[in-house]
JSON list of C-alpha atoms in Angstrom, two decimals:
[
{"chain": "A", "resi": 13, "resn": "MET", "atom": "CA", "xyz": [142.17, 73.87, 185.26]},
{"chain": "A", "resi": 14, "resn": "PRO", "atom": "CA", "xyz": [144.91, 73.50, 182.61]},
{"chain": "A", "resi": 15, "resn": "ILE", "atom": "CA", "xyz": [148.08, 75.48, 183.17]},
{"chain": "A", "resi": 16, "resn": "ALA", "atom": "CA", "xyz": [149.95, 76.97, 180.23]},
{"chain": "A", "resi": 17, "resn": "ARG", "atom": "CA", "xyz": [153.65, 76.22, 180.38]},
{"chain": "A", "resi": 18, "resn": "PRO", "atom": "CA", "xyz": [156.38, 78.10, 178.48]},
{"chain": "A", "resi": 19, "resn": "THR", "atom": "CA", "xyz": [157.92, 76.45, 175.44]},
{"chain": "A", "resi": 20, "resn": "GLU", "atom": "CA", "xyz": [161.47, 76.96, 174.23]},
{"chain": "A", "resi": 21, "resn": "ILE", "atom": "CA", "xyz": [161.92, 77.66, 170.52]},
{"chain": "A", "resi": 22, "resn": "SER", "atom": "CA", "xyz": [165.32, 77.51, 168.84]},
{"chain": "A", "resi": 23, "resn": "CYS", "atom": "CA", "xyz": [165.95, 78.94, 165.39]},
{"chain": "A", "resi": 24, "resn": "SER", "atom": "CA", "xyz": [168.82, 79.94, 163.11]},
{"chain": "A", "resi": 25, "resn": "VAL", "atom": "CA", "xyz": [168.63, 83.34, 161.42]},
{"chain": "A", "resi": 26, "resn": "GLN", "atom": "CA", "xyz": [170.52, 84.68, 158.42]},
{"chain": "A", "resi": 27, "resn": "THR", "atom": "CA", "xyz": [170.21, 88.34, 157.42]},
{"chain": "A", "resi": 28, "resn": "PRO", "atom": "CA", "xyz": [171.95, 90.23, 154.57]},
{"chain": "A", "resi": 29, "resn": "THR", "atom": "CA", "xyz": [173.01, 93.10, 156.83]},
{"chain": "A", "resi": 30, "resn": "ALA", "atom": "CA", "xyz": [173.68, 93.84, 160.49]},
{"chain": "A", "resi": 31, "resn": "ASP", "atom": "CA", "xyz": [170.86, 96.41, 160.46]},
{"chain": "A", "resi": 32, "resn": "GLU", "atom": "CA", "xyz": [168.32, 93.75, 159.49]},
{"chain": "A", "resi": 33, "resn": "SER", "atom": "CA", "xyz": [169.63, 91.47, 162.23]},
{"chain": "A", "resi": 34, "resn": "ALA", "atom": "CA", "xyz": [169.28, 94.26, 164.80]},
{"chain": "A", "resi": 35, "resn": "ALA", "atom": "CA", "xyz": [165.76, 95.06, 163.59]},
{"chain": "A", "resi": 36, "resn": "LEU", "atom": "CA", "xyz": [164.72, 91.44, 164.08]},
{"chain": "A", "resi": 37, "resn": "LEU", "atom": "CA", "xyz": [166.26, 91.03, 167.54]},
{"chain": "A", "resi": 38, "resn": "LEU", "atom": "CA", "xyz": [165.59, 94.49, 168.96]},
{"chain": "A", "resi": 39, "resn": "HIS", "atom": "CA", "xyz": [162.26, 95.47, 167.39]},
{"chain": "A", "resi": 40, "resn": "LYS", "atom": "CA", "xyz": [160.26, 92.64, 165.80]},
{"chain": "A", "resi": 41, "resn": "LEU", "atom": "CA", "xyz": [160.70, 89.83, 168.33]},
{"chain": "A", "resi": 42, "resn": "PRO", "atom": "CA", "xyz": [160.28, 91.98, 171.49]},
{"chain": "A", "resi": 43, "resn": "ARG", "atom": "CA", "xyz": [156.94, 93.21, 170.12]},
{"chain": "A", "resi": 44, "resn": "THR", "atom": "CA", "xyz": [155.60, 89.66, 169.96]},
{"chain": "A", "resi": 45, "resn": "SER", "atom": "CA", "xyz": [153.62, 89.56, 173.20]},
{"chain": "A", "resi": 46, "resn": "ARG", "atom": "CA", "xyz": [153.79, 85.78, 173.70]},
{"chain": "A", "resi": 47, "resn": "ILE", "atom": "CA", "xyz": [157.60, 85.77, 173.68]},
{"chain": "A", "resi": 48, "resn": "THR", "atom": "CA", "xyz": [158.77, 86.23, 177.27]},
{"chain": "A", "resi": 49, "resn": "SER", "atom": "CA", "xyz": [162.55, 86.26, 176.71]},
{"chain": "A", "resi": 50, "resn": "VAL", "atom": "CA", "xyz": [165.11, 86.08, 173.90]},
{"chain": "A", "resi": 51, "resn": "SER", "atom": "CA", "xyz": [168.69, 84.79, 174.01]},
{"chain": "A", "resi": 52, "resn": "ALA", "atom": "CA", "xyz": [170.76, 85.45, 170.89]},
{"chain": "A", "resi": 53, "resn": "HIS", "atom": "CA", "xyz": [174.08, 83.80, 170.04]},
{"chain": "A", "resi": 54, "resn": "LEU", "atom": "CA", "xyz": [176.43, 84.34, 167.11]},
{"chain": "A", "resi": 55, "resn": "LEU", "atom": "CA", "xyz": [177.78, 81.34, 165.21]},
{"chain": "A", "resi": 56, "resn": "LEU", "atom": "CA", "xyz": [181.48, 82.02, 164.75]},
{"chain": "A", "resi": 57, "resn": "GLY", "atom": "CA", "xyz": [182.53, 79.06, 162.60]},
{"chain": "A", "resi": 58, "resn": "HIS", "atom": "CA", "xyz": [181.30, 75.62, 161.63]},
{"chain": "A", "resi": 59, "resn": "TYR", "atom": "CA", "xyz": [182.93, 72.21, 161.28]},
{"chain": "A", "resi": 60, "resn": "ALA", "atom": "CA", "xyz": [179.93, 70.27, 159.94]},
{"chain": "A", "resi": 61, "resn": "LEU", "atom": "CA", "xyz": [176.72, 71.37, 158.21]},
{"chain": "A", "resi": 62, "resn": "PRO", "atom": "CA", "xyz": [173.41, 69.55, 157.60]},
{"chain": "A", "resi": 63, "resn": "ASN", "atom": "CA", "xyz": [173.86, 69.51, 153.81]},
{"chain": "A", "resi": 64, "resn": "ASN", "atom": "CA", "xyz": [176.88, 67.18, 154.07]},
{"chain": "A", "resi": 65, "resn": "TRP", "atom": "CA", "xyz": [175.69, 65.01, 156.98]},
{"chain": "A", "resi": 66, "resn": "ALA", "atom": "CA", "xyz": [177.13, 61.52, 156.56]},
{"chain": "A", "resi": 67, "resn": "GLY", "atom": "CA", "xyz": [174.70, 59.77, 158.92]},
{"chain": "A", "resi": 68, "resn": "PRO", "atom": "CA", "xyz": [172.11, 58.47, 156.42]},
{"chain": "A", "resi": 69, "resn": "ALA", "atom": "CA", "xyz": [174.70, 57.06, 153.98]},
{"chain": "A", "resi": 70, "resn": "ARG", "atom": "CA", "xyz": [172.21, 54.56, 152.60]},
{"chain": "A", "resi": 71, "resn": "LEU", "atom": "CA", "xyz": [172.52, 55.02, 148.85]},
{"chain": "A", "resi": 72, "resn": "THR", "atom": "CA", "xyz": [174.20, 52.49, 146.62]},
{"chain": "A", "resi": 73, "resn": "PRO", "atom": "CA", "xyz": [176.85, 53.80, 144.21]},
{"chain": "A", "resi": 74, "resn": "GLU", "atom": "CA", "xyz": [174.30, 53.47, 141.40]},
{"chain": "A", "resi": 75, "resn": "GLN", "atom": "CA", "xyz": [171.71, 55.53, 143.29]},
{"chain": "A", "resi": 76, "resn": "ALA", "atom": "CA", "xyz": [174.29, 58.18, 144.19]},
{"chain": "A", "resi": 77, "resn": "ALA", "atom": "CA", "xyz": [175.30, 58.43, 140.53]},
{"chain": "A", "resi": 78, "resn": "LEU", "atom": "CA", "xyz": [171.72, 59.33, 139.58]},
{"chain": "A", "resi": 79, "resn": "LEU", "atom": "CA", "xyz": [171.86, 62.31, 141.95]},
{"chain": "A", "resi": 80, "resn": "THR", "atom": "CA", "xyz": [175.35, 63.45, 140.99]},
{"chain": "A", "resi": 81, "resn": "PRO", "atom": "CA", "xyz": [175.30, 66.82, 139.15]},
{"chain": "A", "resi": 82, "resn": "ALA", "atom": "CA", "xyz": [176.45, 66.96, 135.55]},
{"chain": "A", "resi": 83, "resn": "PRO", "atom": "CA", "xyz": [180.09, 67.98, 134.92]},
{"chain": "A", "resi": 84, "resn": "THR", "atom": "CA", "xyz": [180.70, 71.68, 135.45]},
{"chain": "A", "resi": 85, "resn": "ASP", "atom": "CA", "xyz": [180.74, 73.84, 132.35]},
{"chain": "A", "resi": 86, "resn": "ASP", "atom": "CA", "xyz": [183.56, 76.39, 132.65]},
{"chain": "A", "resi": 87, "resn": "SER", "atom": "CA", "xyz": [182.00, 78.82, 130.18]},
{"chain": "A", "resi": 88, "resn": "ASP", "atom": "CA", "xyz": [181.15, 82.31, 131.44]},
{"chain": "A", "resi": 89, "resn": "ILE", "atom": "CA", "xyz": [177.56, 82.93, 132.56]},
{"chain": "A", "resi": 90, "resn": "SER", "atom": "CA", "xyz": [175.90, 86.35, 132.27]},
{"chain": "A", "resi": 91, "resn": "LEU", "atom": "CA", "xyz": [172.81, 86.78, 134.45]},
{"chain": "A", "resi": 92, "resn": "GLY", "atom": "CA", "xyz": [169.92, 89.01, 133.43]},
{"chain": "A", "resi": 93, "resn": "PRO", "atom": "CA", "xyz": [166.69, 90.24, 135.06]},
{"chain": "A", "resi": 94, "resn": "ALA", "atom": "CA", "xyz": [164.80, 87.10, 134.01]},
{"chain": "A", "resi": 95, "resn": "ASP", "atom": "CA", "xyz": [167.40, 84.96, 135.81]},
{"chain": "A", "resi": 96, "resn": "ARG", "atom": "CA", "xyz": [166.69, 86.93, 138.98]},
{"chain": "A", "resi": 97, "resn": "SER", "atom": "CA", "xyz": [162.99, 86.13, 138.64]},
{"chain": "A", "resi": 98, "resn": "LEU", "atom": "CA", "xyz": [163.94, 82.49, 138.09]},
{"chain": "A", "resi": 99, "resn": "PHE", "atom": "CA", "xyz": [166.08, 82.40, 141.23]},
{"chain": "A", "resi": 100, "resn": "ASP", "atom": "CA", "xyz": [163.49, 84.23, 143.32]},
{"chain": "A", "resi": 101, "resn": "LEU", "atom": "CA", "xyz": [160.79, 81.69, 142.52]},
{"chain": "A", "resi": 102, "resn": "LEU", "atom": "CA", "xyz": [163.08, 78.69, 142.98]},
{"chain": "A", "resi": 103, "resn": "SER", "atom": "CA", "xyz": [164.26, 80.05, 146.35]},
{"chain": "A", "resi": 104, "resn": "GLN", "atom": "CA", "xyz": [160.62, 79.98, 147.50]},
{"chain": "A", "resi": 105, "resn": "ASP", "atom": "CA", "xyz": [159.83, 76.58, 145.98]},
{"chain": "A", "resi": 106, "resn": "GLY", "atom": "CA", "xyz": [162.53, 74.44, 144.44]},
{"chain": "A", "resi": 107, "resn": "ARG", "atom": "CA", "xyz": [159.81, 72.20, 142.97]},
{"chain": "A", "resi": 108, "resn": "ALA", "atom": "CA", "xyz": [158.24, 74.96, 140.88]},
{"chain": "A", "resi": 109, "resn": "SER", "atom": "CA", "xyz": [157.10, 73.65, 137.49]},
{"chain": "A", "resi": 110, "resn": "TYR", "atom": "CA", "xyz": [158.40, 74.77, 134.12]},
{"chain": "A", "resi": 111, "resn": "THR", "atom": "CA", "xyz": [155.03, 76.41, 133.54]},
{"chain": "A", "resi": 112, "resn": "GLU", "atom": "CA", "xyz": [155.36, 78.49, 136.72]},
{"chain": "A", "resi": 113, "resn": "LEU", "atom": "CA", "xyz": [158.96, 79.41, 135.92]},
{"chain": "A", "resi": 114, "resn": "ALA", "atom": "CA", "xyz": [158.00, 80.41, 132.39]},
{"chain": "A", "resi": 115, "resn": "ALA", "atom": "CA", "xyz": [155.28, 82.71, 133.73]},
{"chain": "A", "resi": 116, "resn": "ALA", "atom": "CA", "xyz": [157.72, 84.32, 136.18]},
{"chain": "A", "resi": 117, "resn": "THR", "atom": "CA", "xyz": [160.47, 84.92, 133.60]},
{"chain": "A", "resi": 118, "resn": "GLY", "atom": "CA", "xyz": [158.46, 85.60, 130.45]},
{"chain": "A", "resi": 119, "resn": "TRP", "atom": "CA", "xyz": [160.34, 82.79, 128.68]},
{"chain": "A", "resi": 120, "resn": "SER", "atom": "CA", "xyz": [158.86, 79.74, 127.00]},
{"chain": "A", "resi": 121, "resn": "GLU", "atom": "CA", "xyz": [158.94, 76.43, 128.86]},
{"chain": "A", "resi": 122, "resn": "SER", "atom": "CA", "xyz": [161.57, 75.06, 126.47]},
{"chain": "A", "resi": 123, "resn": "THR", "atom": "CA", "xyz": [163.77, 78.11, 127.12]},
{"chain": "A", "resi": 124, "resn": "VAL", "atom": "CA", "xyz": [163.38, 77.67, 130.89]},
{"chain": "A", "resi": 125, "resn": "ARG", "atom": "CA", "xyz": [164.35, 74.01, 130.58]},
{"chain": "A", "resi": 126, "resn": "ARG", "atom": "CA", "xyz": [167.50, 74.82, 128.57]},
{"chain": "A", "resi": 127, "resn": "ARG", "atom": "CA", "xyz": [168.44, 77.69, 130.90]},
{"chain": "A", "resi": 128, "resn": "LEU", "atom": "CA", "xyz": [168.10, 75.54, 134.01]},
{"chain": "A", "resi": 129, "resn": "THR", "atom": "CA", "xyz": [170.28, 72.84, 132.47]},
{"chain": "A", "resi": 130, "resn": "HIS", "atom": "CA", "xyz": [172.93, 75.42, 131.53]},
{"chain": "A", "resi": 131, "resn": "LEU", "atom": "CA", "xyz": [172.92, 77.08, 134.97]},
{"chain": "A", "resi": 132, "resn": "ARG", "atom": "CA", "xyz": [173.21, 73.74, 136.75]},
{"chain": "A", "resi": 133, "resn": "GLN", "atom": "CA", "xyz": [176.03, 72.52, 134.52]},
{"chain": "A", "resi": 134, "resn": "ALA", "atom": "CA", "xyz": [177.90, 75.77, 135.14]},
{"chain": "A", "resi": 135, "resn": "GLY", "atom": "CA", "xyz": [177.49, 75.37, 138.91]},
{"chain": "A", "resi": 136, "resn": "VAL", "atom": "CA", "xyz": [175.53, 78.62, 139.21]},
{"chain": "A", "resi": 137, "resn": "LEU", "atom": "CA", "xyz": [172.32, 76.89, 140.31]},
{"chain": "A", "resi": 138, "resn": "THR", "atom": "CA", "xyz": [172.25, 74.10, 142.89]},
{"chain": "A", "resi": 139, "resn": "PHE", "atom": "CA", "xyz": [169.32, 72.23, 144.42]},
{"chain": "A", "resi": 140, "resn": "LEU", "atom": "CA", "xyz": [169.47, 70.92, 148.00]},
{"chain": "A", "resi": 141, "resn": "VAL", "atom": "CA", "xyz": [167.06, 68.24, 149.21]},
{"chain": "A", "resi": 142, "resn": "ASP", "atom": "CA", "xyz": [166.08, 68.76, 152.85]},
{"chain": "A", "resi": 143, "resn": "ILE", "atom": "CA", "xyz": [164.70, 65.54, 154.38]},
{"chain": "A", "resi": 144, "resn": "SER", "atom": "CA", "xyz": [163.50, 65.07, 157.93]},
{"chain": "A", "resi": 145, "resn": "PRO", "atom": "CA", "xyz": [165.87, 62.69, 159.78]},
{"chain": "A", "resi": 146, "resn": "ALA", "atom": "CA", "xyz": [162.80, 60.79, 161.06]},
{"chain": "A", "resi": 147, "resn": "VAL", "atom": "CA", "xyz": [162.04, 59.66, 157.50]},
{"chain": "A", "resi": 148, "resn": "LEU", "atom": "CA", "xyz": [165.44, 57.95, 157.48]},
{"chain": "A", "resi": 149, "resn": "GLY", "atom": "CA", "xyz": [164.84, 56.33, 160.86]},
{"chain": "A", "resi": 150, "resn": "PHE", "atom": "CA", "xyz": [166.53, 58.96, 163.07]},
{"chain": "A", "resi": 151, "resn": "ARG", "atom": "CA", "xyz": [163.63, 59.77, 165.42]},
{"chain": "A", "resi": 152, "resn": "SER", "atom": "CA", "xyz": [165.54, 61.28, 168.32]},
{"chain": "A", "resi": 153, "resn": "GLU", "atom": "CA", "xyz": [166.98, 64.76, 167.63]},
{"chain": "A", "resi": 154, "resn": "ALA", "atom": "CA", "xyz": [168.73, 66.98, 170.13]},
{"chain": "A", "resi": 155, "resn": "ARG", "atom": "CA", "xyz": [170.77, 70.17, 170.36]},
{"chain": "A", "resi": 156, "resn": "LEU", "atom": "CA", "xyz": [173.87, 70.06, 172.54]},
{"chain": "A", "resi": 157, "resn": "TRP", "atom": "CA", "xyz": [175.15, 73.27, 174.13]},
{"chain": "A", "resi": 158, "resn": "MET", "atom": "CA", "xyz": [178.67, 72.61, 175.41]},
{"chain": "A", "resi": 159, "resn": "SER", "atom": "CA", "xyz": [181.32, 74.47, 177.35]},
{"chain": "A", "resi": 160, "resn": "VAL", "atom": "CA", "xyz": [184.70, 73.33, 176.06]},
{"chain": "A", "resi": 161, "resn": "ARG", "atom": "CA", "xyz": [188.18, 74.22, 177.25]},
{"chain": "A", "resi": 162, "resn": "PRO", "atom": "CA", "xyz": [189.26, 77.03, 174.84]},
{"chain": "A", "resi": 163, "resn": "SER", "atom": "CA", "xyz": [192.62, 75.44, 174.08]},
{"chain": "A", "resi": 164, "resn": "ARG", "atom": "CA", "xyz": [190.84, 72.25, 172.93]},
{"chain": "A", "resi": 165, "resn": "LEU", "atom": "CA", "xyz": [187.82, 73.83, 171.23]},
{"chain": "A", "resi": 166, "resn": "THR", "atom": "CA", "xyz": [188.91, 73.22, 167.64]},
{"chain": "A", "resi": 167, "resn": "THR", "atom": "CA", "xyz": [190.06, 69.68, 168.45]},
{"chain": "A", "resi": 168, "resn": "VAL", "atom": "CA", "xyz": [186.70, 68.74, 170.00]},
{"chain": "A", "resi": 169, "resn": "ALA", "atom": "CA", "xyz": [184.73, 70.38, 167.19]},
{"chain": "A", "resi": 170, "resn": "ALA", "atom": "CA", "xyz": [186.74, 68.56, 164.52]},
{"chain": "A", "resi": 171, "resn": "ALA", "atom": "CA", "xyz": [186.31, 65.23, 166.32]},
{"chain": "A", "resi": 172, "resn": "MET", "atom": "CA", "xyz": [182.54, 65.66, 166.63]},
{"chain": "A", "resi": 173, "resn": "ALA", "atom": "CA", "xyz": [182.27, 66.61, 162.95]},
{"chain": "A", "resi": 174, "resn": "HIS", "atom": "CA", "xyz": [183.29, 63.03, 162.12]},
{"chain": "A", "resi": 175, "resn": "HIS", "atom": "CA", "xyz": [180.59, 61.47, 164.32]},
{"chain": "A", "resi": 176, "resn": "PRO", "atom": "CA", "xyz": [177.83, 60.05, 162.07]},
{"chain": "A", "resi": 177, "resn": "GLU", "atom": "CA", "xyz": [175.23, 61.20, 164.61]},
{"chain": "A", "resi": 178, "resn": "VAL", "atom": "CA", "xyz": [176.20, 64.86, 164.22]},
{"chain": "A", "resi": 179, "resn": "SER", "atom": "CA", "xyz": [174.78, 67.05, 161.42]},
{"chain": "A", "resi": 180, "resn": "LEU", "atom": "CA", "xyz": [175.99, 70.42, 162.73]},
{"chain": "A", "resi": 181, "resn": "VAL", "atom": "CA", "xyz": [178.95, 71.56, 164.81]},
{"chain": "A", "resi": 182, "resn": "ALA", "atom": "CA", "xyz": [179.61, 75.26, 165.29]},
{"chain": "A", "resi": 183, "resn": "GLN", "atom": "CA", "xyz": [181.45, 77.58, 167.65]},
{"chain": "A", "resi": 184, "resn": "THR", "atom": "CA", "xyz": [179.14, 80.09, 169.29]},
{"chain": "A", "resi": 185, "resn": "THR", "atom": "CA", "xyz": [179.14, 83.07, 171.60]},
{"chain": "A", "resi": 186, "resn": "GLY", "atom": "CA", "xyz": [177.28, 83.08, 174.89]},
{"chain": "A", "resi": 187, "resn": "PRO", "atom": "CA", "xyz": [177.39, 80.97, 178.08]},
{"chain": "A", "resi": 188, "resn": "THR", "atom": "CA", "xyz": [178.60, 77.98, 176.01]},
{"chain": "A", "resi": 189, "resn": "ASN", "atom": "CA", "xyz": [181.10, 77.96, 173.16]},
{"chain": "A", "resi": 190, "resn": "LEU", "atom": "CA", "xyz": [180.13, 74.91, 171.07]},
{"chain": "A", "resi": 191, "resn": "LEU", "atom": "CA", "xyz": [176.79, 73.89, 169.55]},
{"chain": "A", "resi": 192, "resn": "ALA", "atom": "CA", "xyz": [175.96, 70.54, 167.95]},
{"chain": "A", "resi": 193, "resn": "ALA", "atom": "CA", "xyz": [172.86, 69.06, 166.31]},
{"chain": "A", "resi": 194, "resn": "VAL", "atom": "CA", "xyz": [172.57, 65.33, 166.94]},
{"chain": "A", "resi": 195, "resn": "ASN", "atom": "CA", "xyz": [170.37, 62.76, 165.18]},
{"chain": "A", "resi": 196, "resn": "CYS", "atom": "CA", "xyz": [169.91, 59.32, 166.75]},
{"chain": "A", "resi": 197, "resn": "ARG", "atom": "CA", "xyz": [167.58, 56.44, 166.00]},
{"chain": "A", "resi": 198, "resn": "SER", "atom": "CA", "xyz": [166.05, 56.38, 169.49]},
{"chain": "A", "resi": 199, "resn": "SER", "atom": "CA", "xyz": [166.35, 57.96, 172.93]},
{"chain": "A", "resi": 200, "resn": "LEU", "atom": "CA", "xyz": [168.40, 54.93, 173.97]},
{"chain": "A", "resi": 201, "resn": "ASP", "atom": "CA", "xyz": [170.87, 55.60, 171.15]},
{"chain": "A", "resi": 202, "resn": "LEU", "atom": "CA", "xyz": [171.00, 59.26, 172.20]},
{"chain": "A", "resi": 203, "resn": "ALA", "atom": "CA", "xyz": [171.79, 58.25, 175.79]},
{"chain": "A", "resi": 204, "resn": "ARG", "atom": "CA", "xyz": [174.49, 55.89, 174.55]},
{"chain": "A", "resi": 205, "resn": "TYR", "atom": "CA", "xyz": [175.99, 58.63, 172.38]},
{"chain": "A", "resi": 206, "resn": "LEU", "atom": "CA", "xyz": [176.11, 61.07, 175.30]},
{"chain": "A", "resi": 207, "resn": "THR", "atom": "CA", "xyz": [177.52, 58.64, 177.84]},
{"chain": "A", "resi": 208, "resn": "GLU", "atom": "CA", "xyz": [180.04, 56.94, 175.57]},
{"chain": "A", "resi": 209, "resn": "ARG", "atom": "CA", "xyz": [181.22, 59.06, 172.65]},
{"chain": "A", "resi": 210, "resn": "ILE", "atom": "CA", "xyz": [180.69, 62.54, 174.12]},
{"chain": "A", "resi": 211, "resn": "ALA", "atom": "CA", "xyz": [181.86, 61.48, 177.58]},
{"chain": "A", "resi": 212, "resn": "SER", "atom": "CA", "xyz": [185.20, 60.41, 176.10]},
{"chain": "A", "resi": 213, "resn": "LEU", "atom": "CA", "xyz": [185.93, 64.03, 175.08]},
{"chain": "A", "resi": 214, "resn": "ASP", "atom": "CA", "xyz": [187.30, 65.18, 178.43]},
{"chain": "A", "resi": 215, "resn": "ALA", "atom": "CA", "xyz": [187.79, 68.80, 177.31]},
{"chain": "A", "resi": 216, "resn": "ILE", "atom": "CA", "xyz": [184.00, 69.27, 177.52]},
{"chain": "A", "resi": 217, "resn": "HIS", "atom": "CA", "xyz": [183.32, 70.76, 180.95]},
{"chain": "A", "resi": 218, "resn": "THR", "atom": "CA", "xyz": [179.51, 71.02, 180.84]},
{"chain": "A", "resi": 219, "resn": "ILE", "atom": "CA", "xyz": [176.78, 70.01, 178.41]},
{"chain": "A", "resi": 220, "resn": "GLU", "atom": "CA", "xyz": [173.09, 70.88, 178.13]},
{"chain": "A", "resi": 221, "resn": "THR", "atom": "CA", "xyz": [170.99, 68.49, 176.03]},
{"chain": "A", "resi": 222, "resn": "ALA", "atom": "CA", "xyz": [167.81, 69.94, 174.51]},
{"chain": "A", "resi": 223, "resn": "PRO", "atom": "CA", "xyz": [165.60, 67.33, 172.77]},
{"chain": "A", "resi": 224, "resn": "VAL", "atom": "CA", "xyz": [163.86, 68.58, 169.61]},
{"chain": "A", "resi": 225, "resn": "LEU", "atom": "CA", "xyz": [160.13, 67.87, 169.99]},
{"chain": "A", "resi": 226, "resn": "ARG", "atom": "CA", "xyz": [158.93, 69.27, 166.66]},
{"chain": "A", "resi": 227, "resn": "THR", "atom": "CA", "xyz": [160.48, 71.06, 163.71]},
{"chain": "A", "resi": 228, "resn": "VAL", "atom": "CA", "xyz": [158.26, 73.66, 162.04]},
{"chain": "A", "resi": 229, "resn": "LYS", "atom": "CA", "xyz": [160.76, 74.87, 159.43]},
{"chain": "A", "resi": 230, "resn": "ARG", "atom": "CA", "xyz": [164.03, 73.49, 158.16]},
{"chain": "A", "resi": 231, "resn": "ALA", "atom": "CA", "xyz": [166.47, 75.08, 155.73]},
{"chain": "A", "resi": 232, "resn": "GLY", "atom": "CA", "xyz": [163.84, 75.33, 153.00]},
{"chain": "A", "resi": 233, "resn": "SER", "atom": "CA", "xyz": [160.14, 76.08, 152.98]},
{"chain": "A", "resi": 234, "resn": "LEU", "atom": "CA", "xyz": [157.76, 76.11, 155.93]},
{"chain": "A", "resi": 235, "resn": "LEU", "atom": "CA", "xyz": [156.79, 72.52, 156.77]},
{"chain": "A", "resi": 236, "resn": "PRO", "atom": "CA", "xyz": [153.13, 71.47, 157.17]},
{"chain": "A", "resi": 237, "resn": "LEU", "atom": "CA", "xyz": [152.24, 71.50, 160.86]},
{"chain": "A", "resi": 238, "resn": "GLY", "atom": "CA", "xyz": [151.19, 67.87, 160.73]},
{"chain": "A", "resi": 239, "resn": "ARG", "atom": "CA", "xyz": [154.69, 66.73, 159.79]}
]
């Protein structure tokens, strides 16, 4: 007879207000019958974020130039109700077509195209591409929960932020005080990273390594379950 075993789920939550955060942690999650326990931690400060991860630095200068935003236009931008509709749709799907954006804003497709170009040049609108590390050959992901000597916390965090394996380093509340997201090409590379690079940081007292088995949602939209 098969036995159901508990699964640990880790997620990052951002809410506009403290009230919404409390509603999620104190009311919504506890009412989910299949959740047996919840542990919440507050991220106090970060030293590296996924959107500037240097690990997959594979692009040639020519390829990077194609993705470099146009020069910033310093002219003032006034945002209206249609811009809000534009942002709302793009926040749900950054690949929305001009036709869809035109329907949401009431503008013509040519107007949407010009407005998007203007907003991007002014630095008001930015697109982030969220790619699974596995696509780039990093098939072994893990979260590291570390207890670091308080007097050396910032030093260790800054050092780890320069490791190409690390895409996130943040101070946190709770039983541990430092969190890191690590991306390695294989479990062997992960073991080597833990026993060589991390082990050399002697201010780390304890470390808990939690392998990531599957990611359902990243920073953007919900991912298909098959991915």
